[in-house]
CSV table of C-alpha atoms and ligand atoms in Angstrom, one decimal:
chain,number,residue,atom,x,y,z
A,228,UNK,CA,71.8,99.0,95.5
A,229,UNK,CA,73.5,96.1,95.0
A,230,UNK,CA,71.0,94.6,92.3
A,231,UNK,CA,71.7,97.8,89.9
A,232,UNK,CA,75.6,96.6,90.0
A,233,UNK,CA,75.1,93.4,89.3
A,234,UNK,CA,72.8,94.1,86.5
A,235,UNK,CA,76.2,95.9,84.3
A,236,UNK,CA,78.4,94.6,81.9
A,237,UNK,CA,81.3,96.4,82.8
A,238,UNK,CA,81.8,94.8,86.3
A,239,UNK,CA,81.1,91.2,84.8
A,240,UNK,CA,84.4,91.9,83.0
A,241,UNK,CA,87.6,91.0,85.1
A,242,UNK,CA,88.1,93.8,87.8
A,243,UNK,CA,91.6,93.7,87.2
A,244,UNK,CA,94.5,92.6,85.1
A,245,UNK,CA,96.2,89.7,85.2
A,246,UNK,CA,99.3,89.8,87.5
A,247,UNK,CA,102.3,89.9,85.2
A,248,UNK,CA,104.2,86.6,85.4
A,249,UNK,CA,107.7,87.0,87.0
A,250,UNK,CA,111.3,85.9,85.3
A,251,UNK,CA,113.6,84.1,86.7
A,252,UNK,CA,116.8,85.1,85.1
A,253,UNK,CA,119.3,83.7,87.5
A,254,UNK,CA,120.4,81.9,90.6
A,255,UNK,CA,122.1,82.8,93.7
A,256,UNK,CA,123.9,80.3,95.5
A,257,UNK,CA,123.5,80.9,99.5
A,258,UNK,CA,126.1,78.7,101.5
A,259,UNK,CA,126.2,78.0,105.2
A,260,UNK,CA,129.5,78.3,106.2
A,261,UNK,CA,128.7,76.2,109.3
A,262,UNK,CA,128.0,73.1,107.6
A,263,UNK,CA,129.0,74.1,103.8
A,264,UNK,CA,125.7,73.3,102.9
A,265,UNK,CA,124.0,75.4,99.6
A,266,UNK,CA,120.8,76.2,98.8
A,267,UNK,CA,120.6,77.5,95.1
A,268,UNK,CA,117.8,80.4,95.0
A,269,UNK,CA,116.3,82.0,91.7
A,270,UNK,CA,116.4,85.7,91.1
A,271,UNK,CA,113.0,86.6,89.9
A,272,UNK,CA,112.4,90.2,88.4
A,273,UNK,CA,109.1,91.9,87.1
A,274,UNK,CA,108.6,94.6,84.5
A,275,UNK,CA,110.1,97.8,86.0
A,276,UNK,CA,112.5,98.1,89.4
A,277,UNK,CA,115.1,95.5,91.0
A,278,UNK,CA,115.0,92.3,91.1
A,279,UNK,CA,114.5,90.0,94.4
A,280,UNK,CA,116.1,86.5,95.7
A,281,UNK,CA,113.3,83.9,95.9
A,282,UNK,CA,113.6,82.6,99.5
A,283,UNK,CA,110.7,80.5,99.4
A,284,UNK,CA,112.5,77.3,100.0
A,285,UNK,CA,115.3,78.8,102.4
A,286,UNK,CA,113.7,77.1,105.5
A,287,UNK,CA,113.6,73.9,103.9
A,288,UNK,CA,117.1,73.2,102.5
A,289,UNK,CA,119.2,75.1,105.1
A,290,UNK,CA,116.7,75.7,108.4
A,291,UNK,CA,116.8,79.0,108.0
A,292,UNK,CA,115.0,82.1,108.2
A,293,UNK,CA,115.4,85.9,106.6
A,294,UNK,CA,115.6,88.4,109.2
A,295,UNK,CA,114.5,91.8,108.1
A,296,UNK,CA,112.9,94.2,110.5
A,297,UNK,CA,110.6,97.2,108.7
A,298,UNK,CA,110.8,94.7,105.7
A,299,UNK,CA,113.7,97.2,104.3
A,300,UNK,CA,114.8,94.3,101.9
A,301,UNK,CA,111.2,92.4,101.1
A,302,UNK,CA,109.3,92.3,98.9
A,303,UNK,CA,105.8,90.9,100.7
A,304,UNK,CA,103.7,90.7,97.0
A,305,UNK,CA,104.1,91.0,93.5
A,306,UNK,CA,101.6,93.5,92.0
A,307,UNK,CA,100.5,95.2,89.0
A,308,UNK,CA,98.9,98.4,90.4
A,309,UNK,CA,101.8,101.3,91.2
A,310,UNK,CA,105.9,101.4,90.4
A,311,UNK,CA,108.0,103.5,92.5
A,312,UNK,CA,111.6,104.1,92.0
A,313,UNK,CA,112.5,105.5,95.2
A,314,UNK,CA,116.1,106.9,93.3
A,315,UNK,CA,115.1,108.2,90.5
A,316,UNK,CA,111.7,109.9,92.2
A,317,UNK,CA,109.6,108.2,89.9
A,318,UNK,CA,105.7,106.9,90.7
A,319,UNK,CA,103.7,105.2,88.1
A,320,UNK,CA,99.8,104.1,88.7
A,321,UNK,CA,99.4,101.3,86.3
A,322,UNK,CA,102.4,102.6,84.4
A,323,UNK,CA,100.9,105.9,83.8
A,324,UNK,CA,103.2,108.6,85.5
A,325,UNK,CA,101.9,110.7,88.9
A,326,UNK,CA,102.3,113.9,87.0
A,327,UNK,CA,100.5,113.5,83.6
A,328,UNK,CA,97.6,112.2,85.8
A,329,UNK,CA,97.6,115.0,88.3
A,330,UNK,CA,97.4,117.2,85.1
A,331,UNK,CA,95.0,115.3,82.9
A,332,UNK,CA,92.9,112.9,85.1
A,333,UNK,CA,90.3,112.8,88.1
A,334,UNK,CA,89.9,110.8,91.0
A,335,UNK,CA,87.4,108.8,90.5
A,336,UNK,CA,89.0,108.3,86.8
A,337,UNK,CA,92.3,107.0,88.8
A,338,UNK,CA,90.3,105.0,91.1
A,339,UNK,CA,88.9,103.2,87.8
A,340,UNK,CA,92.4,102.3,86.5
A,341,UNK,CA,94.1,101.5,89.7
A,342,UNK,CA,91.1,98.7,90.2
A,343,UNK,CA,90.9,97.6,86.7
A,344,UNK,CA,94.1,98.2,85.6
A,345,UNK,CA,93.2,100.4,82.1
A,346,UNK,CA,92.1,104.2,82.0
A,347,UNK,CA,88.2,103.7,81.5
A,348,UNK,CA,86.5,104.0,78.0
A,349,UNK,CA,84.0,107.2,78.2
A,350,UNK,CA,81.0,104.8,78.5
A,351,UNK,CA,82.9,103.0,81.5
A,352,UNK,CA,84.0,106.6,83.2
A,353,UNK,CA,79.9,107.5,82.9
A,354,UNK,CA,79.1,104.0,84.4
A,355,UNK,CA,81.5,103.7,87.1
A,356,UNK,CA,80.8,107.4,88.0
A,357,UNK,CA,76.9,106.5,88.5
A,358,UNK,CA,77.5,103.7,90.0
A,359,UNK,CA,79.6,105.5,92.7
A,360,UNK,CA,77.4,108.6,93.0
A,361,UNK,CA,74.5,106.3,93.5
A,362,UNK,CA,76.3,104.7,96.3
A,363,UNK,CA,77.4,107.1,98.4
A,364,UNK,CA,74.1,107.4,101.0
A,365,UNK,CA,74.5,105.0,104.5
A,366,UNK,CA,72.1,103.2,106.0
A,367,UNK,CA,70.1,105.3,108.6
A,368,UNK,CA,71.0,102.9,111.1
A,369,UNK,CA,74.9,104.1,111.1
A,370,UNK,CA,73.3,107.5,112.4
A,371,UNK,CA,72.5,105.9,116.0
A,372,UNK,CA,76.2,104.2,115.8
A,373,UNK,CA,77.4,107.8,115.3
A,374,UNK,CA,75.7,109.3,118.0
A,375,UNK,CA,77.3,107.0,120.4
A,376,UNK,CA,80.3,108.6,119.9
A,377,UNK,CA,81.6,111.6,122.7
A,378,UNK,CA,81.3,114.8,120.8
A,379,UNK,CA,85.1,115.6,121.2
A,380,UNK,CA,86.2,112.0,119.7
A,381,UNK,CA,89.2,112.0,117.1
A,382,UNK,CA,87.7,111.6,114.1
A,383,UNK,CA,90.3,108.8,112.8
A,384,UNK,CA,88.7,107.1,116.1
A,385,UNK,CA,85.5,107.2,114.6
A,386,UNK,CA,85.9,106.6,111.1
A,387,UNK,CA,88.0,102.9,112.0
A,388,UNK,CA,85.0,102.2,113.8
A,389,UNK,CA,82.3,103.6,111.9
A,390,UNK,CA,84.1,101.9,108.5
A,391,UNK,CA,84.4,98.5,109.8
A,392,UNK,CA,80.8,98.5,111.2
A,393,UNK,CA,79.8,99.0,107.5
A,394,UNK,CA,80.0,94.9,107.2
A,395,UNK,CA,77.2,95.1,110.2
A,396,UNK,CA,75.0,97.3,107.5
A,397,UNK,CA,75.6,95.2,104.2
A,398,UNK,CA,76.9,91.8,104.8
A,399,UNK,CA,74.7,91.1,101.3
A,400,UNK,CA,78.2,91.2,99.3
A,401,UNK,CA,80.9,90.1,101.5
A,402,UNK,CA,82.3,86.9,100.1
A,403,UNK,CA,86.1,87.6,98.8
A,404,UNK,CA,85.4,84.7,96.5
A,405,UNK,CA,82.4,86.0,94.4
A,406,UNK,CA,83.7,88.8,92.0
A,407,UNK,CA,80.5,90.5,91.9
A,408,UNK,CA,80.4,90.7,95.7
A,409,UNK,CA,84.3,92.0,95.4
A,410,UNK,CA,83.0,94.6,93.0
A,411,UNK,CA,80.0,95.9,94.7
A,412,UNK,CA,81.8,96.3,97.9
A,413,UNK,CA,85.0,97.7,96.6
A,414,UNK,CA,82.7,100.6,95.1
A,415,UNK,CA,80.7,100.7,98.3
A,416,UNK,CA,83.4,101.9,99.9
A,417,UNK,CA,84.8,104.1,97.7
A,418,UNK,CA,81.5,105.8,97.1
A,419,UNK,CA,80.5,105.6,101.2
A,420,UNK,CA,84.0,106.8,102.7
A,421,UNK,CA,83.3,110.8,101.8
A,422,UNK,CA,79.8,110.5,103.5
A,423,UNK,CA,81.2,108.9,106.7
A,424,UNK,CA,84.0,111.0,106.8
A,425,UNK,CA,82.1,114.3,106.6
A,426,UNK,CA,79.3,112.4,109.3
A,427,UNK,CA,82.7,112.1,111.7
A,428,UNK,CA,83.0,115.7,111.1
A,429,UNK,CA,79.5,117.1,111.6
A,430,UNK,CA,79.2,115.0,114.8
A,431,UNK,CA,82.1,116.5,116.0
A,432,UNK,CA,80.7,120.1,115.7
A,433,UNK,CA,77.5,119.3,116.3
A,434,UNK,CA,75.7,119.8,113.2
A,435,UNK,CA,72.8,117.8,111.3
A,436,UNK,CA,74.4,114.8,108.9
A,437,UNK,CA,74.2,116.7,105.3
A,438,UNK,CA,72.9,113.5,102.3
A,439,UNK,CA,75.0,113.3,99.3
A,440,UNK,CA,73.8,115.2,96.6
A,441,UNK,CA,73.6,113.3,93.0
A,442,UNK,CA,74.1,115.8,90.5
A,443,UNK,CA,77.4,117.1,92.8
A,444,UNK,CA,80.9,115.6,91.4
A,445,UNK,CA,82.8,113.6,94.1
A,446,UNK,CA,84.7,116.2,95.5
A,447,UNK,CA,82.0,118.4,95.4
A,448,UNK,CA,79.4,116.2,96.8
A,449,UNK,CA,82.0,115.7,100.1
A,450,UNK,CA,82.5,119.8,100.3
A,451,UNK,CA,79.0,120.1,100.6
A,452,UNK,CA,78.6,117.3,103.1
A,453,UNK,CA,81.2,118.9,105.5
A,454,UNK,CA,80.3,122.6,105.2
A,455,UNK,CA,76.7,122.7,104.1
A,456,UNK,CA,73.8,123.4,106.6
A,457,UNK,CA,70.3,122.8,106.1
A,458,UNK,CA,69.7,126.4,107.1
A,459,UNK,CA,71.2,128.4,104.1
A,460,UNK,CA,72.8,126.9,100.4
A,461,UNK,CA,76.3,126.2,100.1
A,462,UNK,CA,78.3,126.7,97.0
A,463,UNK,CA,81.1,125.1,96.6
A,464,UNK,CA,84.3,126.5,95.2
A,465,UNK,CA,85.3,125.0,92.0
A,466,UNK,CA,88.6,125.6,93.0
A,467,UNK,CA,88.5,123.9,96.5
A,468,UNK,CA,87.2,120.9,94.7
A,469,UNK,CA,89.8,120.4,91.7
A,470,UNK,CA,92.4,120.8,94.5
A,471,UNK,CA,90.9,118.2,96.8
A,472,UNK,CA,90.5,116.0,93.6
A,473,UNK,CA,94.2,116.3,92.7
A,474,UNK,CA,94.9,115.7,96.4
A,475,UNK,CA,92.9,112.5,96.3
A,476,UNK,CA,94.2,111.1,93.3
A,477,UNK,CA,98.1,112.0,94.6
A,478,UNK,CA,96.8,110.2,97.5
A,479,UNK,CA,95.4,107.0,96.2
A,480,UNK,CA,97.8,104.3,95.9
A,481,UNK,CA,101.8,103.8,97.1
A,482,UNK,CA,102.4,100.3,96.7
A,483,UNK,CA,103.1,98.1,99.8
A,484,UNK,CA,103.3,101.1,102.4
A,485,UNK,CA,101.9,99.9,106.0
A,486,UNK,CA,98.6,100.4,105.6
A,487,UNK,CA,97.9,98.6,102.4
A,488,UNK,CA,100.3,95.9,103.0
A,489,UNK,CA,98.1,95.4,106.5
A,490,UNK,CA,94.8,95.4,103.8
A,491,UNK,CA,96.5,92.8,102.5
A,492,UNK,CA,97.7,91.0,105.4
A,493,UNK,CA,94.6,91.3,107.1
A,494,UNK,CA,93.2,89.9,103.5
A,495,UNK,CA,95.5,86.7,103.3
A,496,UNK,CA,93.0,85.3,106.3
A,497,UNK,CA,90.3,85.4,104.2
A,498,UNK,CA,88.4,88.4,106.2
A,499,UNK,CA,85.9,90.4,104.3
A,500,UNK,CA,87.1,93.4,102.5
A,501,UNK,CA,85.4,95.9,105.3
A,502,UNK,CA,87.5,94.4,107.9
A,503,UNK,CA,90.3,94.3,105.9
A,504,UNK,CA,89.7,98.5,104.9
A,505,UNK,CA,89.4,99.1,108.3
A,506,UNK,CA,92.3,98.3,109.1
A,507,UNK,CA,93.9,99.7,106.7
A,508,UNK,CA,92.5,103.1,108.2
A,509,UNK,CA,93.8,102.0,111.6
A,510,UNK,CA,97.2,101.4,110.5
A,511,UNK,CA,97.1,104.9,108.2
A,512,UNK,CA,96.2,106.6,111.5
A,513,UNK,CA,99.7,106.5,112.8
A,514,UNK,CA,101.8,109.5,112.8
A,515,UNK,CA,104.9,107.9,111.0
A,516,UNK,CA,102.3,107.1,107.7
A,517,UNK,CA,99.4,109.0,107.1
A,518,UNK,CA,99.0,110.9,110.4
A,519,UNK,CA,102.2,112.8,109.2
A,520,UNK,CA,99.8,115.5,107.4
A,521,UNK,CA,98.3,116.3,110.9
A,522,UNK,CA,101.6,116.1,113.0
A,523,UNK,CA,103.4,118.8,110.1
A,524,UNK,CA,100.6,121.1,110.7
A,525,UNK,CA,100.8,120.7,114.6
A,526,UNK,CA,104.6,120.6,113.6
A,527,UNK,CA,104.7,124.1,111.9
A,528,UNK,CA,102.1,126.0,114.2
A,529,UNK,CA,104.8,125.2,117.2
A,530,UNK,CA,107.8,126.6,115.2
A,531,UNK,CA,105.5,129.7,114.4
A,532,UNK,CA,107.9,132.1,112.6
A,533,UNK,CA,110.7,131.7,109.9
A,534,UNK,CA,113.1,133.3,112.9
A,535,UNK,CA,112.5,129.9,115.0
A,536,UNK,CA,113.6,127.5,111.9
A,537,UNK,CA,116.9,126.5,112.7
A,538,UNK,CA,116.6,125.7,116.0
A,539,UNK,CA,113.4,123.3,114.8
A,540,UNK,CA,116.5,121.4,112.4
A,541,UNK,CA,119.0,121.3,115.0
A,542,UNK,CA,116.7,119.8,117.4
A,543,UNK,CA,115.5,117.2,114.2
A,544,UNK,CA,119.4,116.5,114.3
A,545,UNK,CA,119.7,116.0,117.6
A,546,UNK,CA,119.8,112.1,118.6
A,547,UNK,CA,119.3,113.1,122.4
A,548,UNK,CA,115.9,114.7,121.2
A,549,UNK,CA,113.0,112.8,119.8
A,550,UNK,CA,111.7,115.7,117.7
A,551,UNK,CA,111.6,114.6,113.6
A,552,UNK,CA,110.8,117.1,111.4
A,553,UNK,CA,107.4,115.6,110.0
A,554,UNK,CA,106.6,115.4,106.2
A,555,UNK,CA,110.3,114.8,106.1
A,556,UNK,CA,111.8,111.4,105.1
A,557,UNK,CA,110.6,108.2,103.3
A,558,UNK,CA,111.4,104.8,103.5
A,559,UNK,CA,111.2,104.2,99.3
A,560,UNK,CA,112.2,107.8,98.0
A,561,UNK,CA,115.8,108.9,98.6
A,562,UNK,CA,115.9,111.7,95.8
A,563,UNK,CA,112.8,113.5,95.8
A,564,UNK,CA,109.2,112.3,96.3
A,565,UNK,CA,107.1,113.0,93.3
A,566,UNK,CA,104.1,113.7,94.5
A,567,UNK,CA,105.8,116.6,97.3
A,568,UNK,CA,107.0,118.1,93.8
A,569,UNK,CA,103.3,118.7,92.8
A,570,UNK,CA,101.7,119.3,95.9
A,571,UNK,CA,104.1,121.9,96.7
A,572,UNK,CA,103.6,123.7,93.5
A,573,UNK,CA,99.9,123.1,93.8
A,574,UNK,CA,100.0,124.9,97.6
A,575,UNK,CA,101.2,128.4,95.9
A,576,UNK,CA,98.3,128.0,93.2
A,577,UNK,CA,95.5,127.1,95.5
A,578,UNK,CA,96.2,129.4,98.2
A,579,UNK,CA,96.9,132.1,95.3
A,580,UNK,CA,93.8,131.4,93.9
A,581,UNK,CA,91.7,131.3,96.9
A,582,UNK,CA,93.2,134.7,98.3
A,583,UNK,CA,95.2,133.3,101.4
A,584,UNK,CA,98.2,134.2,102.5
A,585,UNK,CA,99.0,131.8,105.0
A,586,UNK,CA,102.5,132.4,107.5
A,587,UNK,CA,102.8,128.4,107.7
A,588,UNK,CA,103.8,128.5,104.2
A,589,UNK,CA,106.3,131.0,104.5
A,590,UNK,CA,107.4,128.9,107.7
A,591,UNK,CA,107.3,125.7,105.5
A,592,UNK,CA,109.3,127.0,102.7
A,593,UNK,CA,111.7,128.3,104.9
A,594,UNK,CA,112.7,124.9,106.8
A,595,UNK,CA,112.1,122.8,103.4
A,596,UNK,CA,115.1,125.7,102.6
A,597,UNK,CA,117.4,125.0,105.6
A,598,UNK,CA,117.2,121.9,105.7
A,599,UNK,CA,118.0,120.8,101.9
A,600,UNK,CA,121.4,122.2,102.2
A,601,UNK,CA,121.9,121.0,105.8
A,602,UNK,CA,124.6,118.2,105.5
A,603,UNK,CA,122.4,115.8,108.2
A,604,UNK,CA,119.2,115.9,105.6
A,605,UNK,CA,121.6,115.9,102.1
A,606,UNK,CA,123.6,112.6,103.7
A,607,UNK,CA,120.7,110.7,104.6
A,608,UNK,CA,118.6,111.5,101.6
A,609,UNK,CA,115.3,113.0,103.6
A,610,UNK,CA,113.3,115.4,101.4
A,611,UNK,CA,110.2,116.3,102.3
A,612,UNK,CA,107.6,113.8,101.5
A,613,UNK,CA,103.8,114.0,100.3
A,614,UNK,CA,102.5,115.3,103.5
A,615,UNK,CA,104.9,118.4,103.4
A,616,UNK,CA,103.0,120.5,102.2
A,617,UNK,CA,99.2,118.8,101.8
A,618,UNK,CA,98.1,120.2,105.4
A,619,UNK,CA,98.7,123.7,104.3
A,620,UNK,CA,96.4,122.8,101.6
A,621,UNK,CA,93.9,121.5,103.5
A,622,UNK,CA,94.1,124.4,105.8
A,623,UNK,CA,92.6,126.4,103.0
A,624,UNK,CA,90.2,124.6,101.7
A,625,UNK,CA,88.9,124.8,105.5
A,626,UNK,CA,89.3,121.1,106.3
A,627,UNK,CA,89.9,120.8,110.2
A,628,UNK,CA,93.7,119.4,111.2
A,629,UNK,CA,92.3,116.6,113.5
A,630,UNK,CA,90.8,115.5,109.3
A,631,UNK,CA,93.6,115.4,107.8
A,632,UNK,CA,94.2,112.1,108.5
A,633,UNK,CA,90.7,111.0,107.4
A,634,UNK,CA,91.3,113.2,104.0
A,635,UNK,CA,94.1,110.7,103.4
A,636,UNK,CA,91.9,107.6,103.9
A,637,UNK,CA,89.1,108.3,101.7
A,638,UNK,CA,91.8,108.5,98.9
A,639,UNK,CA,94.0,105.6,100.1
A,640,UNK,CA,90.8,103.5,100.1
A,641,UNK,CA,90.7,103.5,96.0
A,642,UNK,CA,94.4,102.3,96.2
A,643,UNK,CA,93.5,99.7,99.1
A,644,UNK,CA,90.6,98.0,97.7
A,645,UNK,CA,92.5,98.2,94.2
A,646,UNK,CA,95.4,95.6,96.1
A,647,UNK,CA,92.4,93.5,97.7
A,648,UNK,CA,90.8,93.2,94.6
A,649,UNK,CA,94.1,92.1,92.9
A,650,UNK,CA,94.9,89.8,96.2
A,651,UNK,CA,91.7,87.8,95.6
A,652,UNK,CA,90.9,87.5,91.9
A,653,UNK,CA,94.4,85.7,91.6
A,654,UNK,CA,92.7,82.9,93.8
A,655,UNK,CA,95.8,82.4,95.4
A,656,UNK,CA,95.8,83.7,98.5
A,657,UNK,CA,98.3,82.6,100.8
A,658,UNK,CA,97.4,83.7,104.9
A,659,UNK,CA,100.7,86.1,105.4
A,660,UNK,CA,102.5,84.5,108.5
A,661,UNK,CA,105.6,86.0,109.4
A,662,UNK,CA,108.4,84.3,111.5
A,663,UNK,CA,110.5,85.6,114.2
A,664,UNK,CA,113.6,85.2,116.0
A,665,UNK,CA,113.0,84.1,119.5
A,666,UNK,CA,114.8,85.7,122.0
A,667,UNK,CA,112.7,85.5,125.3
A,668,UNK,CA,113.6,83.0,128.2
A,669,UNK,CA,114.5,79.4,127.1
A,670,UNK,CA,112.1,76.8,128.6
A,671,UNK,CA,111.7,77.0,132.7
A,672,UNK,CA,109.1,75.8,135.1
A,673,UNK,CA,106.4,76.9,136.4
A,674,UNK,CA,106.5,78.4,140.0
A,675,UNK,CA,103.9,78.6,142.6
A,676,UNK,CA,102.8,81.3,143.2
A,677,UNK,CA,103.6,81.0,147.2
A,678,UNK,CA,107.4,80.4,145.6
A,679,UNK,CA,107.9,83.2,143.7
B,266,ACO,N1,113.7,113.9,110.8
B,266,ACO,C1,115.1,113.7,111.5
B,266,ACO,N2,115.9,112.7,111.1
B,266,ACO,C2,115.4,111.5,110.2
B,266,ACO,C3,113.7,111.6,109.6
B,266,ACO,C4,113.1,113.4,109.8
B,266,ACO,N3,111.8,113.4,109.6
B,266,ACO,N4,113.5,111.0,109.1
B,266,ACO,C5,114.7,110.3,108.9
B,266,ACO,N5,115.7,110.9,109.7
B,266,ACO,C6,116.9,110.1,110.0
B,266,ACO,C7,116.8,109.1,111.2
B,266,ACO,O1,116.8,109.4,112.4
B,266,ACO,C8,118.1,108.5,110.4
B,266,ACO,O2,119.1,108.8,110.9
B,266,ACO,P1,120.5,107.9,111.4
B,266,ACO,O3,120.8,107.3,109.9
B,266,ACO,O4,121.8,108.7,112.0
B,266,ACO,O5,120.1,106.5,112.8
B,266,ACO,C9,117.9,108.5,109.1
B,266,ACO,O6,117.3,109.3,109.0
B,266,ACO,C10,117.2,107.3,108.4
B,266,ACO,O7,115.7,107.3,108.9
B,266,ACO,P2,114.8,105.6,109.5
B,266,ACO,O8,113.8,106.0,110.4
B,266,ACO,O9,115.6,104.9,109.3
B,266,ACO,O10,114.3,105.7,107.8
B,266,ACO,P3,112.7,105.3,108.2
B,266,ACO,O11,112.2,104.2,106.2
B,266,ACO,O12,112.4,103.4,108.8
B,266,ACO,O13,111.5,105.9,108.1
B,266,ACO,C11,110.3,107.5,108.0
B,266,ACO,C12,110.8,106.8,107.1
B,266,ACO,C13,109.1,107.0,109.0
B,266,ACO,C14,108.9,108.2,106.8
B,266,ACO,C15,111.2,108.3,108.4
B,266,ACO,O14,111.7,109.4,107.7
B,266,ACO,C16,109.8,109.9,109.4
B,266,ACO,O15,109.5,109.6,110.8
B,266,ACO,N6,109.7,110.8,108.9
B,266,ACO,C17,108.8,111.8,109.4
B,266,ACO,C18,107.1,111.3,109.4
B,266,ACO,C19,106.7,111.4,108.3
B,266,ACO,O16,106.8,112.2,107.6
B,266,ACO,N7,105.9,110.5,108.1
B,266,ACO,C20,105.0,110.4,106.4
B,266,ACO,C21,105.8,109.1,105.6
B,266,ACO,S1,104.9,109.3,104.0
B,266,ACO,C22,103.8,108.4,104.4
B,266,ACO,O17,103.2,107.7,105.1
B,266,ACO,C23,102.8,109.1,103.2
């Protein structure tokens, strides 16, 4: 399967655009008031966004570290892939606004854009789609692996394991330093992720796995693998496939979020790309990140009715109650999440087109309305994020709630792999190794067991 890729011209060219250079505009003086020592640190900036202080020599010059739990003020890398302006609600993939891509593009075109840095020309697009289509099958040995999972295992638990196991099945192309290996694995991951995801679902419902069909597009193929059965033909609903494609575009990348940063951190050790992506899936699983879409639907179900919305909002504001409005708030967006705006509109459209009336949508709209007028949410700039409405769309597409984060993982694989490629193509990977402020016991002597 790898040979087909090796022979094509499209993959011998550089896999992603060069990093733009960091510009140094000025310096900032940090004076240590304990001893008057001073370090002049460069202020660096990129093409867009706030500048940053380059603190690389801070420890050497002043013997100080910086302390920033949660990386609230820390850039971990430079990147030319995605730009977010959280105050203005702007999201650009390689410079293209997300709403334009959502309106005109497709998920595979966006995946190409993220990886290569530019939109594909017609021949490149056809070739990329061809390669992805022809790498969707998974090794038959993986079925045995799948069968080892208990029937009620959470699909994300299966995904973490099964995606990581791909490294054992496709170890011919895992060298992070080889550009062709890098690109083959990128294609394989984007191509195989839906097959793995559908297999996880089929395993959980005890149905036979459905093989990927080459005559279908990326999203139709996935829906066919999810809902097709050997007993009768399955007709993919084009509205569902289109909606899924749009959701995948919106979820494809989001700069240095927790899972992408995880992929980069693991990648910085020289680990193979499949191990890196598996670590990204694990990071995505948490409810503060990709797990939020599942948590939103559970929350809406618990609220159950518009009449209970006010009570839910009060609970979310109560500091003695650890209940949060899932799907609300974002580390970066402090105005609105542009993806949420698109998904909100899309949610109404898809439900209309599919002729579905979901009372959960009424609950979600009532919740949004109440929260957006409430001082607590206004003051903290808490707006619906990408996951607030996505679950309702997934539900309308008959995707089970446990699969929601898996859907996110399929889409985000494009972003993860683009970041991993960018990191490795640069050829200057430095192992990520944060420091800490130690607050444990000072040095003390070992006490023999009998004296404790
Ligand atoms: N409901 C109620 N209060 C909230 C919420 C919420 N959803 N989100 C934040 N707050 C409050 C916090 O309690 C805090 O209040 P305080 O200043 O009085 O202490 C303030 O708003 C700031 O919140 P932080 O947690 O400090 O913000 P942070 O940037 O660390 O967290 C996060 C962002 C994790 C997304 C948070 O808003 C949250 O937990 N949201 C719900 C989960 C969610 O939807 N996650 C998906 C994010 S999008 C994605 O990953 C795809």
